Amino acid sequence: MSKPKAKRSEFADPSAGPILSVRFVLAILLILAGIAWIAYYYVVVRVDPTAAAPGKPGGPAFMGDWANWNYLVGFGAVMLGLLVAAHPSTPLGRTPGAAATMVTCFLIGLAWIVAFYLFSNDISPVPVMNDLGQKNLFVGIGFMAVGFAYATRWE
């Protein structure tokens, strides 16, 4: 009698697993939805405070009522998407992708904070940053926190 063979994984080499998985597609959709949310709010819904005659917020009405909370929704979706992708079933969660994504998140967070401090005297020409004010620090630190999540996946 032979022993039953150990259950084989879906792919032989976990570092070279499938590129597309349900988790990875969900992560990409969350990231794109977050970016689209921020862009739509900034371009269509938001009232420009520097305009000569500021108008009414565009539609939908709930986005105008939420004001700067829209940035929390957008950046939250982007960072949640990145965190969902920090799993071995996605290319970003495996060792080479985790290291690259970790460094990229650290650099984006650092660049965001440095740009905020460089433009802090007159931040009005920088889109999105001009609405966030001191909350730009949360965005930069949030990207760095996502980078630390990827650091736990790096081998």
Coordinates of N, CA and C in Angstrom, one line a residue:
M1 N 0.8 -1.2 0.0 CA 0.0 0.0 0.0 C 0.9 1.2 0.0
S2 N 0.5 2.1 -0.8 CA 1.3 3.4 -0.9 C 0.6 4.5 -0.1
K3 N 1.4 5.4 0.4 CA 0.9 6.5 1.2 C 0.2 7.4 0.2
P4 N -0.9 8.1 0.7 CA -1.5 9.1 -0.2 C -0.6 10.3 -0.3
K5 N -0.5 10.8 -1.5 CA 0.3 11.9 -1.8 C -0.2 13.2 -1.1
A6 N 0.8 14.0 -0.7 CA 0.4 15.3 -0.1 C -0.4 16.1 -1.1
K7 N -1.3 16.8 -0.6 CA -2.1 17.7 -1.4 C -1.2 18.8 -2.1
R8 N -1.2 18.8 -3.4 CA -0.4 19.8 -4.1 C -1.1 21.1 -4.2
S9 N -0.3 22.1 -4.1 CA -0.9 23.5 -4.2 C -1.4 23.7 -5.6
E10 N -2.0 24.8 -5.8 CA -2.6 25.2 -7.1 C -1.5 25.4 -8.1
F11 N -0.3 25.8 -7.7 CA 0.8 26.0 -8.6 C 2.1 25.5 -7.8
A12 N 3.0 25.0 -8.6 CA 4.2 24.4 -7.9 C 5.1 25.4 -7.3
D13 N 5.3 26.6 -7.9 CA 6.2 27.6 -7.3 C 5.4 28.8 -6.9
P14 N 5.3 29.0 -5.5 CA 4.4 30.1 -5.1 C 4.9 31.4 -5.5
S15 N 6.2 31.6 -5.7 CA 6.7 32.9 -6.1 C 6.4 33.2 -7.6
A16 N 6.0 32.2 -8.3 CA 5.6 32.5 -9.7 C 4.2 32.0 -10.0
G17 N 3.3 32.3 -9.1 CA 1.9 31.9 -9.2 C 1.1 32.7 -10.2
P18 N -0.2 32.6 -10.3 CA -1.0 33.2 -11.3 C -0.9 34.7 -11.1
I19 N -1.0 35.4 -12.3 CA -0.9 36.9 -12.2 C -2.2 37.4 -11.8
L20 N -3.3 36.9 -12.4 CA -4.6 37.4 -12.1 C -5.3 36.5 -11.1
S21 N -5.8 37.0 -10.0 CA -6.6 36.3 -9.1 C -7.8 37.2 -8.7
V22 N -8.8 36.6 -8.1 CA -9.9 37.4 -7.7 C -9.5 38.5 -6.7
R23 N -8.6 38.2 -5.8 CA -8.1 39.2 -4.9 C -7.4 40.3 -5.6
F24 N -6.6 40.0 -6.6 CA -5.8 41.0 -7.3 C -6.7 41.9 -8.1
V25 N -7.7 41.3 -8.7 CA -8.7 42.1 -9.5 C -9.5 43.0 -8.6
L26 N -9.9 42.5 -7.4 CA -10.5 43.4 -6.4 C -9.6 44.5 -6.0
A27 N -8.4 44.2 -5.7 CA -7.4 45.3 -5.3 C -7.3 46.3 -6.4
I28 N -7.2 45.9 -7.6 CA -7.0 46.9 -8.7 C -8.3 47.8 -8.8
L29 N -9.4 47.1 -8.7 CA -10.7 47.9 -8.8 C -10.8 48.9 -7.6
L30 N -10.4 48.5 -6.4 CA -10.5 49.4 -5.3 C -9.5 50.6 -5.5
I31 N -8.3 50.3 -6.0 CA -7.4 51.4 -6.3 C -7.9 52.4 -7.3
L32 N -8.4 51.8 -8.4 CA -8.9 52.7 -9.5 C -10.2 53.4 -9.0
A33 N -11.0 52.8 -8.2 CA -12.2 53.5 -7.7 C -11.8 54.6 -6.8
G34 N -10.8 54.4 -6.0 CA -10.4 55.5 -5.1 C -9.8 56.7 -5.9
I35 N -9.0 56.4 -6.9 CA -8.5 57.5 -7.7 C -9.6 58.2 -8.4
A36 N -10.5 57.4 -9.0 CA -11.6 58.0 -9.7 C -12.5 58.9 -8.8
W37 N -12.7 58.4 -7.6 CA -13.5 59.1 -6.6 C -12.9 60.5 -6.3
I38 N -11.6 60.5 -6.0 CA -10.9 61.7 -5.7 C -10.9 62.7 -6.9
A39 N -10.6 62.1 -8.1 CA -10.6 63.0 -9.3 C -12.0 63.5 -9.6
Y40 N -13.1 62.7 -9.5 CA -14.4 63.2 -9.8 C -14.8 64.3 -8.8
Y41 N -14.5 64.1 -7.5 CA -14.9 65.1 -6.5 C -14.1 66.4 -6.8
Y42 N -12.8 66.3 -7.1 CA -12.0 67.5 -7.2 C -12.4 68.3 -8.5
V43 N -12.7 67.6 -9.6 CA -13.0 68.2 -10.8 C -14.4 68.6 -11.0
V44 N -15.4 67.8 -10.6 CA -16.8 68.0 -10.9 C -17.6 68.6 -9.7
V45 N -17.4 68.0 -8.5 CA -18.3 68.3 -7.4 C -17.8 69.5 -6.6
R46 N -16.5 69.5 -6.3 CA -15.9 70.5 -5.4 C -16.1 72.0 -5.9
V47 N -16.4 72.8 -5.0 CA -16.5 74.3 -5.3 C -15.1 74.8 -5.2
D48 N -14.7 75.5 -6.3 CA -13.4 76.1 -6.3 C -13.4 77.4 -5.4
P49 N -12.7 77.4 -4.3 CA -12.7 78.6 -3.4 C -11.9 79.8 -4.0
T50 N -11.1 79.5 -5.0 CA -10.3 80.6 -5.6 C -11.0 81.3 -6.7
A51 N -12.2 80.8 -7.1 CA -12.9 81.4 -8.2 C -13.5 82.7 -7.9
A52 N -13.6 83.6 -8.8 CA -14.1 84.9 -8.6 C -15.6 84.9 -8.0
A53 N -16.4 84.0 -8.6 CA -17.7 83.8 -8.0 C -17.9 82.3 -7.8
P54 N -17.6 81.8 -6.6 CA -17.8 80.4 -6.3 C -19.2 80.0 -6.5
G55 N -19.4 78.8 -7.3 CA -20.7 78.3 -7.5 C -21.2 77.3 -6.5
K56 N -22.2 76.6 -6.9 CA -22.7 75.5 -6.1 C -22.0 74.3 -6.4
P57 N -21.9 73.3 -5.4 CA -21.3 72.1 -5.7 C -22.0 71.3 -6.8
G58 N -21.3 70.6 -7.6 CA -21.9 69.7 -8.7 C -22.5 68.5 -8.0
G59 N -23.1 67.7 -8.9 CA -23.8 66.5 -8.4 C -22.8 65.3 -8.3
P60 N -23.2 64.3 -7.6 CA -24.4 64.1 -6.8 C -24.3 64.9 -5.5
A61 N -25.4 65.2 -4.9 CA -25.5 66.1 -3.8 C -24.8 65.6 -2.6
F62 N -24.8 64.2 -2.3 CA -24.2 63.7 -1.1 C -22.7 64.0 -1.1
M63 N -22.1 63.9 -2.3 CA -20.6 64.2 -2.4 C -20.3 65.7 -2.0
G64 N -21.2 66.6 -2.4 CA -21.0 68.0 -2.1 C -21.2 68.2 -0.6
D65 N -22.1 67.4 0.0 CA -22.3 67.5 1.5 C -21.2 66.9 2.3
W66 N -20.5 65.9 1.7 CA -19.4 65.3 2.4 C -18.1 66.1 2.5
A67 N -18.0 67.0 1.5 CA -16.9 68.0 1.4 C -15.5 67.2 1.5
N68 N -14.7 67.5 2.4 CA -13.3 66.9 2.4 C -13.4 65.4 2.9
W69 N -14.5 64.9 3.3 CA -14.6 63.5 3.7 C -14.4 62.6 2.4
N70 N -14.7 63.2 1.2 CA -14.5 62.5 0.0 C -13.1 62.1 -0.2
Y71 N -12.1 62.8 0.3 CA -10.7 62.5 0.2 C -10.4 61.2 1.1
L72 N -11.1 61.2 2.2 CA -10.9 60.0 3.1 C -11.5 58.7 2.4
V73 N -12.6 58.9 1.7 CA -13.2 57.7 0.9 C -12.2 57.3 -0.2
G74 N -11.7 58.3 -0.9 CA -10.8 58.0 -2.1 C -9.5 57.4 -1.6
F75 N -8.8 58.1 -0.7 CA -7.5 57.6 -0.3 C -7.7 56.3 0.5
G76 N -8.8 56.2 1.2 CA -9.1 54.9 2.0 C -9.3 53.7 1.0
A77 N -9.9 54.0 -0.1 CA -10.1 52.9 -1.1 C -8.8 52.5 -1.7
V78 N -8.0 53.5 -2.0 CA -6.6 53.3 -2.6 C -5.8 52.4 -1.7
M79 N -5.7 52.8 -0.4 CA -4.9 52.1 0.6 C -5.5 50.8 0.9
L80 N -6.8 50.7 1.0 CA -7.4 49.3 1.2 C -7.1 48.4 0.0
G81 N -7.2 48.9 -1.2 CA -6.8 48.1 -2.4 C -5.4 47.6 -2.3
L82 N -4.5 48.5 -1.9 CA -3.1 48.1 -1.7 C -2.9 47.0 -0.6
L83 N -3.7 47.2 0.5 CA -3.6 46.2 1.5 C -4.2 44.9 1.1
V84 N -5.3 44.9 0.3 CA -5.9 43.6 -0.2 C -4.9 42.9 -1.1
A85 N -4.1 43.7 -1.8 CA -3.1 43.1 -2.7 C -1.9 42.5 -2.0
A86 N -1.7 42.8 -0.7 CA -0.6 42.3 0.1 C -0.8 40.9 0.5
H87 N -1.1 40.0 -0.4 CA -1.4 38.6 -0.1 C -0.6 37.7 -1.1
P88 N -0.1 36.6 -0.7 CA 0.7 35.8 -1.6 C 0.0 35.3 -2.9
S89 N -1.3 35.5 -2.9 CA -2.0 35.1 -4.2 C -2.0 36.1 -5.2
T90 N -1.4 37.3 -4.9 CA -1.3 38.4 -5.9 C 0.2 38.6 -6.2
P91 N 0.5 39.2 -7.4 CA 1.9 39.5 -7.7 C 2.5 40.5 -6.8
L92 N 1.7 41.4 -6.2 CA 2.3 42.4 -5.3 C 2.6 41.8 -3.9
G93 N 1.9 40.7 -3.6 CA 2.1 40.1 -2.3 C 3.3 39.1 -2.2
R94 N 3.7 38.6 -3.4 CA 4.8 37.7 -3.4 C 6.2 38.4 -3.2
T95 N 7.2 37.7 -2.9 CA 8.5 38.4 -2.5 C 9.0 39.5 -3.4
P96 N 9.2 39.3 -4.7 CA 9.7 40.4 -5.5 C 8.7 41.6 -5.6
G97 N 7.4 41.3 -5.7 CA 6.4 42.3 -5.8 C 6.3 43.1 -4.4
A98 N 6.4 42.3 -3.3 CA 6.2 42.9 -2.0 C 7.4 43.9 -1.7
A99 N 8.6 43.5 -2.1 CA 9.7 44.5 -1.9 C 9.5 45.7 -2.7
A100 N 9.2 45.6 -4.0 CA 9.0 46.7 -4.9 C 7.8 47.6 -4.4
T101 N 6.7 47.0 -4.0 CA 5.6 47.8 -3.6 C 5.9 48.5 -2.2
M102 N 6.6 47.8 -1.4 CA 7.0 48.4 -0.1 C 7.8 49.6 -0.3
V103 N 8.8 49.5 -1.1 CA 9.7 50.7 -1.4 C 8.9 51.8 -2.0
T104 N 8.1 51.4 -3.0 CA 7.3 52.4 -3.7 C 6.3 53.2 -2.8
C105 N 5.7 52.4 -1.9 CA 4.8 53.1 -0.9 C 5.5 54.0 0.0
F106 N 6.7 53.6 0.5 CA 7.5 54.4 1.3 C 7.9 55.7 0.6
L107 N 8.3 55.6 -0.7 CA 8.8 56.7 -1.4 C 7.6 57.7 -1.8
I108 N 6.4 57.1 -2.1 CA 5.2 58.0 -2.3 C 4.9 58.7 -1.1
G109 N 4.9 58.0 0.1 CA 4.6 58.7 1.3 C 5.6 59.8 1.7
L110 N 6.8 59.5 1.5 CA 7.9 60.5 1.7 C 7.8 61.7 0.8
A111 N 7.5 61.4 -0.5 CA 7.4 62.4 -1.5 C 6.2 63.3 -1.2
W112 N 5.1 62.7 -0.8 CA 3.9 63.5 -0.5 C 4.2 64.5 0.7
I113 N 4.8 64.0 1.7 CA 5.1 64.9 2.8 C 6.1 65.9 2.5
V114 N 7.1 65.6 1.7 CA 8.1 66.6 1.3 C 7.5 67.6 0.4
A115 N 6.7 67.2 -0.5 CA 6.0 68.1 -1.4 C 5.1 69.1 -0.6
F116 N 4.4 68.5 0.4 CA 3.6 69.4 1.2 C 4.4 70.4 1.9
Y117 N 5.5 70.0 2.5 CA 6.3 71.0 3.2 C 7.0 72.0 2.2
L118 N 7.4 71.6 1.0 CA 7.9 72.5 0.1 C 6.9 73.5 -0.4
F119 N 5.7 73.1 -0.6 CA 4.7 74.1 -1.0 C 3.8 74.6 0.1
S120 N 4.2 74.4 1.3 CA 3.3 74.8 2.4 C 3.1 76.3 2.5
N121 N 4.0 77.1 2.0 CA 3.7 78.6 2.0 C 2.6 79.0 1.1
D122 N 2.6 78.3 -0.1 CA 1.6 78.6 -1.1 C 1.2 77.3 -1.8
I123 N 0.3 76.6 -1.1 CA -0.1 75.3 -1.6 C -1.2 75.3 -2.6
S124 N -1.8 76.5 -2.9 CA -2.9 76.7 -3.8 C -2.7 76.1 -5.2
P125 N -1.5 76.1 -5.8 CA -1.4 75.6 -7.2 C -1.4 74.0 -7.2
V126 N -1.3 73.4 -6.1 CA -1.1 71.9 -6.1 C -2.5 71.3 -5.9
P127 N -3.0 70.6 -7.0 CA -4.3 70.0 -6.8 C -4.4 68.9 -5.7
V128 N -5.5 68.8 -5.1 CA -5.8 67.9 -4.0 C -5.1 68.4 -2.7
M129 N -3.8 68.6 -2.8 CA -3.1 69.1 -1.6 C -3.7 70.4 -1.1
N130 N -4.1 71.2 -2.0 CA -4.6 72.5 -1.5 C -5.9 72.4 -0.7
D131 N -6.7 71.4 -0.9 CA -7.9 71.2 -0.1 C -7.6 70.5 1.3
L132 N -6.5 69.7 1.3 CA -6.3 68.9 2.5 C -5.6 69.6 3.6
G133 N -4.7 70.6 3.3 CA -4.0 71.3 4.4 C -3.1 70.4 5.2
Q134 N -3.2 70.5 6.5 CA -2.4 69.7 7.4 C -2.7 68.2 7.3
K135 N -3.9 67.8 6.7 CA -4.2 66.4 6.5 C -3.4 65.7 5.5
N136 N -2.6 66.5 4.8 CA -1.6 65.9 3.8 C -0.6 65.0 4.6
L137 N -0.4 65.3 5.8 CA 0.5 64.4 6.6 C -0.1 63.0 6.8
F138 N -1.4 63.0 7.0 CA -2.1 61.7 7.1 C -1.9 60.9 5.9
V139 N -2.0 61.5 4.7 CA -1.9 60.8 3.5 C -0.5 60.2 3.3
G140 N 0.5 61.0 3.6 CA 1.9 60.5 3.5 C 2.2 59.4 4.5
I141 N 1.7 59.6 5.7 CA 1.9 58.6 6.7 C 1.1 57.3 6.4
G142 N -0.1 57.5 5.8 CA -0.9 56.3 5.4 C -0.2 55.5 4.3
F143 N 0.5 56.1 3.3 CA 1.2 55.4 2.4 C 2.4 54.6 3.0
M144 N 3.0 55.3 4.0 CA 4.1 54.6 4.7 C 3.6 53.4 5.5
A145 N 2.5 53.6 6.1 CA 1.9 52.4 6.8 C 1.6 51.3 5.9
V146 N 1.1 51.5 4.7 CA 0.8 50.5 3.8 C 2.2 49.8 3.4
G147 N 3.2 50.6 3.3 CA 4.6 50.1 3.0 C 5.0 49.1 4.1
F148 N 4.7 49.4 5.4 CA 5.0 48.5 6.5 C 4.3 47.2 6.4
A149 N 3.0 47.3 5.9 CA 2.2 46.1 5.7 C 2.9 45.2 4.7
Y150 N 3.5 45.8 3.6 CA 4.2 45.0 2.6 C 5.6 44.5 3.2
A151 N 6.1 45.2 4.2 CA 7.4 44.8 4.8 C 7.2 43.4 5.5
T152 N 6.0 43.1 6.0 CA 5.8 41.9 6.6 C 5.7 40.7 5.6
R153 N 5.5 41.0 4.3 CA 5.5 40.0 3.3 C 6.8 39.8 2.6
W154 N 7.8 40.6 2.9 CA 9.1 40.6 2.2 C 9.9 39.5 2.9
E155 N 10.5 38.7 2.1 CA 11.4 37.6 2.7 C 12.8 37.8 2.2

